Amino acid sequence: MFCVRIHEHGGLDKLVFEEVRTPVAGPNEVLVRVKATSLNHLDLWVRRGLPGVRFPLPIIPGVDAAGVVQETGPGVTHVAPGDRVVVAQGISCGHCVHCLNGDDNVCKDYKLLGEHRDGADAEFLSVPARNVMKLPDAVSFESAAAGALVFLTAWQMLVDRAQVRPGEVVLVIGASSGVGSAGIQIAQLYGARVIGVTFGKEKAAKARDLGCDEVIDRASQTIAEEVRKLTQKRGVDVVFDHVGKAVWEDCIKSLTKGGRLVTCGATSGYEAVTDLRYVFYKQLRILGSTMGKKGDLLKIITFFEQGKLKPVIDRVMPLKEIREAHRIVEEGRQFGKIVLSL
Ligand code: ZN
């Protein structure tokens, strides 16, 4: 089969196109013909390498996948060849205390497609059957591939970790990113007022179109100052962040007493400074989050089907243009997700 593989870390030229043996569906596994995948920030880390992290090279990157069941292994009963499906990205042991309690993404053996094992930037992908979910006809392969990881991530951050409630004010940092656009929609689904933070006039206008009640443009405004103005000095109940260092101090200052900051990433750097006086005096909670529970993906797909949540797609490109796609994400030129189609 045709695929993209990384043999060594580095620049765009390390995304190599090649033919490899097509995987097979073993017992309790499903072979999926990939129709669409999408680019996540993780793909950049896997390509470039991260200090102190060892990726299993060579690896096929790509964490999101939607497609059609090509073949089912022995023991698989819930899907059949020809079914349209979306693939849950996390693979866990299935028998530890976390897996049995439904917290599969806390499993010590939790592994992600495209990070710890071969991913979706290929014609075919073989995964455990419990990672394969039927996709309703109303949800396109492109939407499913664009939305699965970012909505799952944003869902756990807001619903499980920060426990957002109706009437609260949520500050969504990085509103133009995939996870940010998901955060805006989920916060609104839960009845919150959303202040989006983005960079530049064009992205600010798009964030408004997406439904942000207010938008702060980091190119010309200071987050903490604007939050003070917009909330009559009160501050926000929840900060939703994945940018890290560049905005962290402003995020802490923007919270009201008893506020919660939930973070799933640090795309601008992880060595952020926290003024602890704010943390204890305002009784803040700082919550970490990564990925989400597989079961929540089923709920999210239903919201996609109903049109209540909509994955934001910047553009769809053929997989063969993956180097250009990486370049666009690296330069932050996209609004929402870049989908790669096969
Ligand atoms: Zn487990």
PDB file of N, CA and C in Angstrom, residues 10-83:
ATOM      1  N   GLY A  10      13.171  15.508  11.491  1.00  0.00           N
ATOM      2  CA  GLY A  10      13.735  16.670  10.824  1.00  0.00           C
ATOM      3  C   GLY A  10      12.695  17.477  10.080  1.00  0.00           C
ATOM      4  N   GLY A  11      13.115  18.057   8.963  1.00  0.00           N
ATOM      5  CA  GLY A  11      12.275  18.972   8.186  1.00  0.00           C
ATOM      6  C   GLY A  11      11.228  18.261   7.355  1.00  0.00           C
ATOM      7  N   LEU A  12      10.616  19.040   6.452  1.00  0.00           N
ATOM      8  CA  LEU A  12       9.517  18.512   5.635  1.00  0.00           C
ATOM      9  C   LEU A  12       9.953  17.347   4.757  1.00  0.00           C
ATOM     10  N   ASP A  13      11.249  17.338   4.362  1.00  0.00           N
ATOM     11  CA  ASP A  13      11.729  16.257   3.478  1.00  0.00           C
ATOM     12  C   ASP A  13      11.792  14.908   4.191  1.00  0.00           C
ATOM     13  N   LYS A  14      11.571  14.917   5.516  1.00  0.00           N
ATOM     14  CA  LYS A  14      11.583  13.635   6.247  1.00  0.00           C
ATOM     15  C   LYS A  14      10.247  12.907   6.128  1.00  0.00           C
ATOM     16  N   LEU A  15       9.257  13.559   5.498  1.00  0.00           N
ATOM     17  CA  LEU A  15       7.984  12.883   5.196  1.00  0.00           C
ATOM     18  C   LEU A  15       8.193  12.174   3.863  1.00  0.00           C
ATOM     19  N   VAL A  16       8.396  10.856   3.929  1.00  0.00           N
ATOM     20  CA  VAL A  16       8.791  10.091   2.739  1.00  0.00           C
ATOM     21  C   VAL A  16       7.603   9.276   2.225  1.00  0.00           C
ATOM     22  N   PHE A  17       7.405   9.315   0.915  1.00  0.00           N
ATOM     23  CA  PHE A  17       6.320   8.521   0.305  1.00  0.00           C
ATOM     24  C   PHE A  17       6.878   7.169  -0.067  1.00  0.00           C
ATOM     25  N   GLU A  18       6.185   6.111   0.344  1.00  0.00           N
ATOM     26  CA  GLU A  18       6.680   4.789  -0.041  1.00  0.00           C
ATOM     27  C   GLU A  18       5.605   3.718  -0.043  1.00  0.00           C
ATOM     28  N   GLU A  19       5.971   2.582  -0.630  1.00  0.00           N
ATOM     29  CA  GLU A  19       5.099   1.404  -0.660  1.00  0.00           C
ATOM     30  C   GLU A  19       5.520   0.505   0.491  1.00  0.00           C
ATOM     31  N   VAL A  20       4.549   0.057   1.295  1.00  0.00           N
ATOM     32  CA  VAL A  20       4.862  -0.915   2.350  1.00  0.00           C
ATOM     33  C   VAL A  20       3.824  -2.030   2.277  1.00  0.00           C
ATOM     34  N   ARG A  21       4.075  -3.096   3.002  1.00  0.00           N
ATOM     35  CA  ARG A  21       3.145  -4.217   3.005  1.00  0.00           C
ATOM     36  C   ARG A  21       1.825  -3.783   3.644  1.00  0.00           C
ATOM     37  N   THR A  22       0.703  -4.139   3.018  1.00  0.00           N
ATOM     38  CA  THR A  22      -0.607  -3.781   3.565  1.00  0.00           C
ATOM     39  C   THR A  22      -0.846  -4.581   4.849  1.00  0.00           C
ATOM     40  N   PRO A  23      -1.234  -3.912   5.953  1.00  0.00           N
ATOM     41  CA  PRO A  23      -1.487  -4.669   7.183  1.00  0.00           C
ATOM     42  C   PRO A  23      -2.697  -5.595   7.019  1.00  0.00           C
ATOM     43  N   VAL A  24      -2.810  -6.565   7.899  1.00  0.00           N
ATOM     44  CA  VAL A  24      -3.971  -7.470   7.851  1.00  0.00           C
ATOM     45  C   VAL A  24      -4.759  -7.296   9.145  1.00  0.00           C
ATOM     46  N   ALA A  25      -6.028  -7.732   9.118  1.00  0.00           N
ATOM     47  CA  ALA A  25      -6.850  -7.678  10.320  1.00  0.00           C
ATOM     48  C   ALA A  25      -6.671  -8.984  11.080  1.00  0.00           C
ATOM     49  N   GLY A  26      -5.996  -8.930  12.227  1.00  0.00           N
ATOM     50  CA  GLY A  26      -5.828 -10.110  13.064  1.00  0.00           C
ATOM     51  C   GLY A  26      -7.095 -10.358  13.871  1.00  0.00           C
ATOM     52  N   PRO A  27      -7.073 -11.322  14.804  1.00  0.00           N
ATOM     53  CA  PRO A  27      -8.248 -11.574  15.649  1.00  0.00           C
ATOM     54  C   PRO A  27      -8.679 -10.300  16.373  1.00  0.00           C
ATOM     55  N   ASN A  28      -9.975 -10.015  16.365  1.00  0.00           N
ATOM     56  CA  ASN A  28     -10.529  -8.816  17.011  1.00  0.00           C
ATOM     57  C   ASN A  28      -9.928  -7.513  16.491  1.00  0.00           C
ATOM     58  N   GLU A  29      -9.547  -7.521  15.233  1.00  0.00           N
ATOM     59  CA  GLU A  29      -9.039  -6.291  14.615  1.00  0.00           C
ATOM     60  C   GLU A  29      -9.831  -5.983  13.350  1.00  0.00           C
ATOM     61  N   VAL A  30      -9.759  -4.714  12.949  1.00  0.00           N
ATOM     62  CA  VAL A  30     -10.464  -4.281  11.737  1.00  0.00           C
ATOM     63  C   VAL A  30      -9.456  -3.571  10.830  1.00  0.00           C
ATOM     64  N   LEU A  31      -9.493  -3.929   9.541  1.00  0.00           N
ATOM     65  CA  LEU A  31      -8.668  -3.229   8.561  1.00  0.00           C
ATOM     66  C   LEU A  31      -9.546  -2.163   7.901  1.00  0.00           C
ATOM     67  N   VAL A  32      -9.117  -0.910   8.023  1.00  0.00           N
ATOM     68  CA  VAL A  32      -9.895   0.216   7.494  1.00  0.00           C
ATOM     69  C   VAL A  32      -9.187   0.787   6.265  1.00  0.00           C
ATOM     70  N   ARG A  33      -9.954   0.981   5.171  1.00  0.00           N
ATOM     71  CA  ARG A  33      -9.431   1.719   4.015  1.00  0.00           C
ATOM     72  C   ARG A  33      -9.618   3.198   4.330  1.00  0.00           C
ATOM     73  N   VAL A  34      -8.521   3.914   4.519  1.00  0.00           N
ATOM     74  CA  VAL A  34      -8.595   5.313   4.967  1.00  0.00           C
ATOM     75  C   VAL A  34      -9.092   6.202   3.821  1.00  0.00           C
ATOM     76  N   LYS A  35     -10.119   6.991   4.101  1.00  0.00           N
ATOM     77  CA  LYS A  35     -10.631   7.958   3.116  1.00  0.00           C
ATOM     78  C   LYS A  35     -10.171   9.373   3.447  1.00  0.00           C
ATOM     79  N   ALA A  36     -10.046   9.654   4.736  1.00  0.00           N
ATOM     80  CA  ALA A  36      -9.595  10.986   5.146  1.00  0.00           C
ATOM     81  C   ALA A  36      -8.852  10.903   6.471  1.00  0.00           C
ATOM     82  N   THR A  37      -7.828  11.751   6.591  1.00  0.00           N
ATOM     83  CA  THR A  37      -7.118  11.910   7.862  1.00  0.00           C
ATOM     84  C   THR A  37      -6.949  13.418   8.039  1.00  0.00           C
ATOM     85  N   SER A  38      -6.428  13.863   9.166  1.00  0.00           N
ATOM     86  CA  SER A  38      -6.230  15.305   9.301  1.00  0.00           C
ATOM     87  C   SER A  38      -4.944  15.566  10.054  1.00  0.00           C
ATOM     88  N   LEU A  39      -4.461  16.778   9.930  1.00  0.00           N
ATOM     89  CA  LEU A  39      -3.195  17.130  10.553  1.00  0.00           C
ATOM     90  C   LEU A  39      -3.435  17.675  11.954  1.00  0.00           C
ATOM     91  N   ASN A  40      -2.676  17.181  12.918  1.00  0.00           N
ATOM     92  CA  ASN A  40      -2.712  17.699  14.287  1.00  0.00           C
ATOM     93  C   ASN A  40      -1.319  18.187  14.637  1.00  0.00           C
ATOM     94  N   HIS A  41      -1.239  18.995  15.704  1.00  0.00           N
ATOM     95  CA  HIS A  41       0.075  19.492  16.092  1.00  0.00           C
ATOM     96  C   HIS A  41       1.029  18.341  16.419  1.00  0.00           C
ATOM     97  N   LEU A  42       0.442  17.240  16.926  1.00  0.00           N
ATOM     98  CA  LEU A  42       1.231  16.051  17.235  1.00  0.00           C
ATOM     99  C   LEU A  42       2.058  15.597  16.030  1.00  0.00           C
ATOM    100  N   ASP A  43       1.491  15.717  14.819  1.00  0.00           N
ATOM    101  CA  ASP A  43       2.216  15.286  13.625  1.00  0.00           C
ATOM    102  C   ASP A  43       3.522  16.049  13.448  1.00  0.00           C
ATOM    103  N   LEU A  44       3.492  17.319  13.857  1.00  0.00           N
ATOM    104  CA  LEU A  44       4.729  18.115  13.746  1.00  0.00           C
ATOM    105  C   LEU A  44       5.773  17.622  14.740  1.00  0.00           C
ATOM    106  N   TRP A  45       5.303  17.304  15.976  1.00  0.00           N
ATOM    107  CA  TRP A  45       6.261  16.795  16.977  1.00  0.00           C
ATOM    108  C   TRP A  45       6.856  15.469  16.516  1.00  0.00           C
ATOM    109  N   VAL A  46       6.014  14.602  15.960  1.00  0.00           N
ATOM    110  CA  VAL A  46       6.498  13.281  15.531  1.00  0.00           C
ATOM    111  C   VAL A  46       7.530  13.451  14.409  1.00  0.00           C
ATOM    112  N   ARG A  47       7.263  14.375  13.496  1.00  0.00           N
ATOM    113  CA  ARG A  47       8.201  14.592  12.391  1.00  0.00           C
ATOM    114  C   ARG A  47       9.515  15.214  12.893  1.00  0.00           C
ATOM    115  N   ARG A  48       9.402  16.260  13.724  1.00  0.00           N
ATOM    116  CA  ARG A  48      10.605  16.984  14.154  1.00  0.00           C
ATOM    117  C   ARG A  48      11.385  16.266  15.250  1.00  0.00           C
ATOM    118  N   GLY A  49      10.661  15.456  16.046  1.00  0.00           N
ATOM    119  CA  GLY A  49      11.270  14.846  17.216  1.00  0.00           C
ATOM    120  C   GLY A  49      11.138  15.776  18.407  1.00  0.00           C
ATOM    121  N   LEU A  50      11.128  15.185  19.604  1.00  0.00           N
ATOM    122  CA  LEU A  50      11.012  15.968  20.832  1.00  0.00           C
ATOM    123  C   LEU A  50      12.113  15.508  21.775  1.00  0.00           C
ATOM    124  N   PRO A  51      12.810  16.456  22.445  1.00  0.00           N
ATOM    125  CA  PRO A  51      13.879  16.049  23.372  1.00  0.00           C
ATOM    126  C   PRO A  51      13.312  15.105  24.445  1.00  0.00           C
ATOM    127  N   GLY A  52      13.979  14.006  24.670  1.00  0.00           N
ATOM    128  CA  GLY A  52      13.576  13.086  25.730  1.00  0.00           C
ATOM    129  C   GLY A  52      12.443  12.132  25.350  1.00  0.00           C
ATOM    130  N   VAL A  53      11.946  12.239  24.125  1.00  0.00           N
ATOM    131  CA  VAL A  53      10.866  11.335  23.698  1.00  0.00           C
ATOM    132  C   VAL A  53      11.387  10.459  22.561  1.00  0.00           C
ATOM    133  N   ARG A  54      11.205   9.158  22.693  1.00  0.00           N
ATOM    134  CA  ARG A  54      11.638   8.274  21.626  1.00  0.00           C
ATOM    135  C   ARG A  54      10.421   7.743  20.871  1.00  0.00           C
ATOM    136  N   PHE A  55      10.342   8.077  19.599  1.00  0.00           N
ATOM    137  CA  PHE A  55       9.253   7.572  18.752  1.00  0.00           C
ATOM    138  C   PHE A  55       9.743   6.302  18.051  1.00  0.00           C
ATOM    139  N   PRO A  56       8.858   5.344  17.832  1.00  0.00           N
ATOM    140  CA  PRO A  56       9.292   4.098  17.179  1.00  0.00           C
ATOM    141  C   PRO A  56       9.449   4.301  15.667  1.00  0.00           C
ATOM    142  N   LEU A  57      10.664   4.586  15.231  1.00  0.00           N
ATOM    143  CA  LEU A  57      10.913   4.832  13.804  1.00  0.00           C
ATOM    144  C   LEU A  57      11.333   3.543  13.098  1.00  0.00           C
ATOM    145  N   PRO A  58      10.992   3.360  11.823  1.00  0.00           N
ATOM    146  CA  PRO A  58      10.142   4.258  11.045  1.00  0.00           C
ATOM    147  C   PRO A  58       8.676   4.150  11.486  1.00  0.00           C
ATOM    148  N   ILE A  59       7.956   5.264  11.320  1.00  0.00           N
ATOM    149  CA  ILE A  59       6.553   5.261  11.711  1.00  0.00           C
ATOM    150  C   ILE A  59       5.707   5.959  10.641  1.00  0.00           C
ATOM    151  N   ILE A  60       4.493   5.450  10.448  1.00  0.00           N
ATOM    152  CA  ILE A  60       3.510   6.132   9.604  1.00  0.00           C
ATOM    153  C   ILE A  60       2.780   7.104  10.524  1.00  0.00           C
ATOM    154  N   PRO A  61       2.874   8.436  10.288  1.00  0.00           N
ATOM    155  CA  PRO A  61       2.181   9.377  11.174  1.00  0.00           C
ATOM    156  C   PRO A  61       0.675   9.424  10.869  1.00  0.00           C
ATOM    157  N   GLY A  62      -0.039  10.296  11.565  1.00  0.00           N
ATOM    158  CA  GLY A  62      -1.481  10.458  11.310  1.00  0.00           C
ATOM    159  C   GLY A  62      -2.304   9.833  12.424  1.00  0.00           C
ATOM    160  N   VAL A  63      -3.018  10.666  13.195  1.00  0.00           N
ATOM    161  CA  VAL A  63      -3.732  10.165  14.373  1.00  0.00           C
ATOM    162  C   VAL A  63      -5.236  10.096  14.136  1.00  0.00           C
ATOM    163  N   ASP A  64      -5.757  10.902  13.241  1.00  0.00           N
ATOM    164  CA  ASP A  64      -7.193  10.884  12.935  1.00  0.00           C
ATOM    165  C   ASP A  64      -7.456  10.059  11.680  1.00  0.00           C
ATOM    166  N   ALA A  65      -8.522   9.264  11.700  1.00  0.00           N
ATOM    167  CA  ALA A  65      -8.861   8.503  10.491  1.00  0.00           C
ATOM    168  C   ALA A  65     -10.350   8.234  10.382  1.00  0.00           C
ATOM    169  N   ALA A  66     -10.857   8.394   9.148  1.00  0.00           N
ATOM    170  CA  ALA A  66     -12.213   7.950   8.826  1.00  0.00           C
ATOM    171  C   ALA A  66     -12.132   7.208   7.504  1.00  0.00           C
ATOM    172  N   GLY A  67     -12.966   6.198   7.337  1.00  0.00           N
ATOM    173  CA  GLY A  67     -12.890   5.423   6.102  1.00  0.00           C
ATOM    174  C   GLY A  67     -13.931   4.327   6.059  1.00  0.00           C
ATOM    175  N   VAL A  68     -13.584   3.259   5.326  1.00  0.00           N
ATOM    176  CA  VAL A  68     -14.525   2.165   5.097  1.00  0.00           C
ATOM    177  C   VAL A  68     -13.866   0.868   5.553  1.00  0.00           C
ATOM    178  N   VAL A  69     -14.661   0.013   6.210  1.00  0.00           N
ATOM    179  CA  VAL A  69     -14.117  -1.276   6.648  1.00  0.00           C
ATOM    180  C   VAL A  69     -13.793  -2.116   5.414  1.00  0.00           C
ATOM    181  N   GLN A  70     -12.527  -2.543   5.329  1.00  0.00           N
ATOM    182  CA  GLN A  70     -12.085  -3.376   4.205  1.00  0.00           C
ATOM    183  C   GLN A  70     -12.221  -4.843   4.576  1.00  0.00           C
ATOM    184  N   GLU A  71     -11.869  -5.156   5.844  1.00  0.00           N
ATOM    185  CA  GLU A  71     -11.815  -6.563   6.256  1.00  0.00           C
ATOM    186  C   GLU A  71     -11.923  -6.622   7.779  1.00  0.00           C
ATOM    187  N   THR A  72     -12.622  -7.637   8.286  1.00  0.00           N
ATOM    188  CA  THR A  72     -12.682  -7.801   9.744  1.00  0.00           C
ATOM    189  C   THR A  72     -12.004  -9.111  10.126  1.00  0.00           C
ATOM    190  N   GLY A  73     -11.308  -9.085  11.247  1.00  0.00           N
ATOM    191  CA  GLY A  73     -10.648 -10.291  11.721  1.00  0.00           C
ATOM    192  C   GLY A  73     -11.639 -11.167  12.490  1.00  0.00           C
ATOM    193  N   PRO A  74     -11.202 -12.400  12.858  1.00  0.00           N
ATOM    194  CA  PRO A  74     -12.072 -13.293  13.633  1.00  0.00           C
ATOM    195  C   PRO A  74     -12.533 -12.625  14.931  1.00  0.00           C
ATOM    196  N   GLY A  75     -13.797 -12.796  15.275  1.00  0.00           N
ATOM    197  CA  GLY A  75     -14.316 -12.280  16.541  1.00  0.00           C
ATOM    198  C   GLY A  75     -14.944 -10.907  16.436  1.00  0.00           C
ATOM    199  N   VAL A  76     -14.892 -10.262  15.261  1.00  0.00           N
ATOM    200  CA  VAL A  76     -15.464  -8.915  15.121  1.00  0.00           C
ATOM    201  C   VAL A  76     -16.908  -9.025  14.640  1.00  0.00           C
ATOM    202  N   THR A  77     -17.831  -8.421  15.413  1.00  0.00           N
ATOM    203  CA  THR A  77     -19.254  -8.564  15.056  1.00  0.00           C
ATOM    204  C   THR A  77     -19.972  -7.229  14.852  1.00  0.00           C
ATOM    205  N   HIS A  78     -19.430  -6.117  15.374  1.00  0.00           N
ATOM    206  CA  HIS A  78     -20.209  -4.868  15.340  1.00  0.00           C
ATOM    207  C   HIS A  78     -20.058  -4.069  14.054  1.00  0.00           C
ATOM    208  N   VAL A  79     -19.091  -4.416  13.219  1.00  0.00           N
ATOM    209  CA  VAL A  79     -18.976  -3.783  11.899  1.00  0.00           C
ATOM    210  C   VAL A  79     -18.691  -4.861  10.853  1.00  0.00           C
ATOM    211  N   ALA A  80     -18.942  -4.521   9.585  1.00  0.00           N
ATOM    212  CA  ALA A  80     -18.735  -5.479   8.495  1.00  0.00           C
ATOM    213  C   ALA A  80     -18.089  -4.753   7.322  1.00  0.00           C
ATOM    214  N   PRO A  81     -17.435  -5.490   6.404  1.00  0.00           N
ATOM    215  CA  PRO A  81     -16.827  -4.841   5.242  1.00  0.00           C
ATOM    216  C   PRO A  81     -17.839  -3.937   4.537  1.00  0.00           C
ATOM    217  N   GLY A  82     -17.392  -2.749   4.168  1.00  0.00           N
ATOM    218  CA  GLY A  82     -18.259  -1.779   3.495  1.00  0.00           C
ATOM    219  C   GLY A  82     -18.830  -0.728   4.424  1.00  0.00           C
ATOM    220  N   ASP A  83     -18.813  -0.967   5.739  1.00  0.00           N
ATOM    221  CA  ASP A  83     -19.345   0.031   6.689  1.00  0.00           C
ATOM    222  C   ASP A  83     -18.474   1.288   6.707  1.00  0.00           C
TER     223      ASP A  83
END
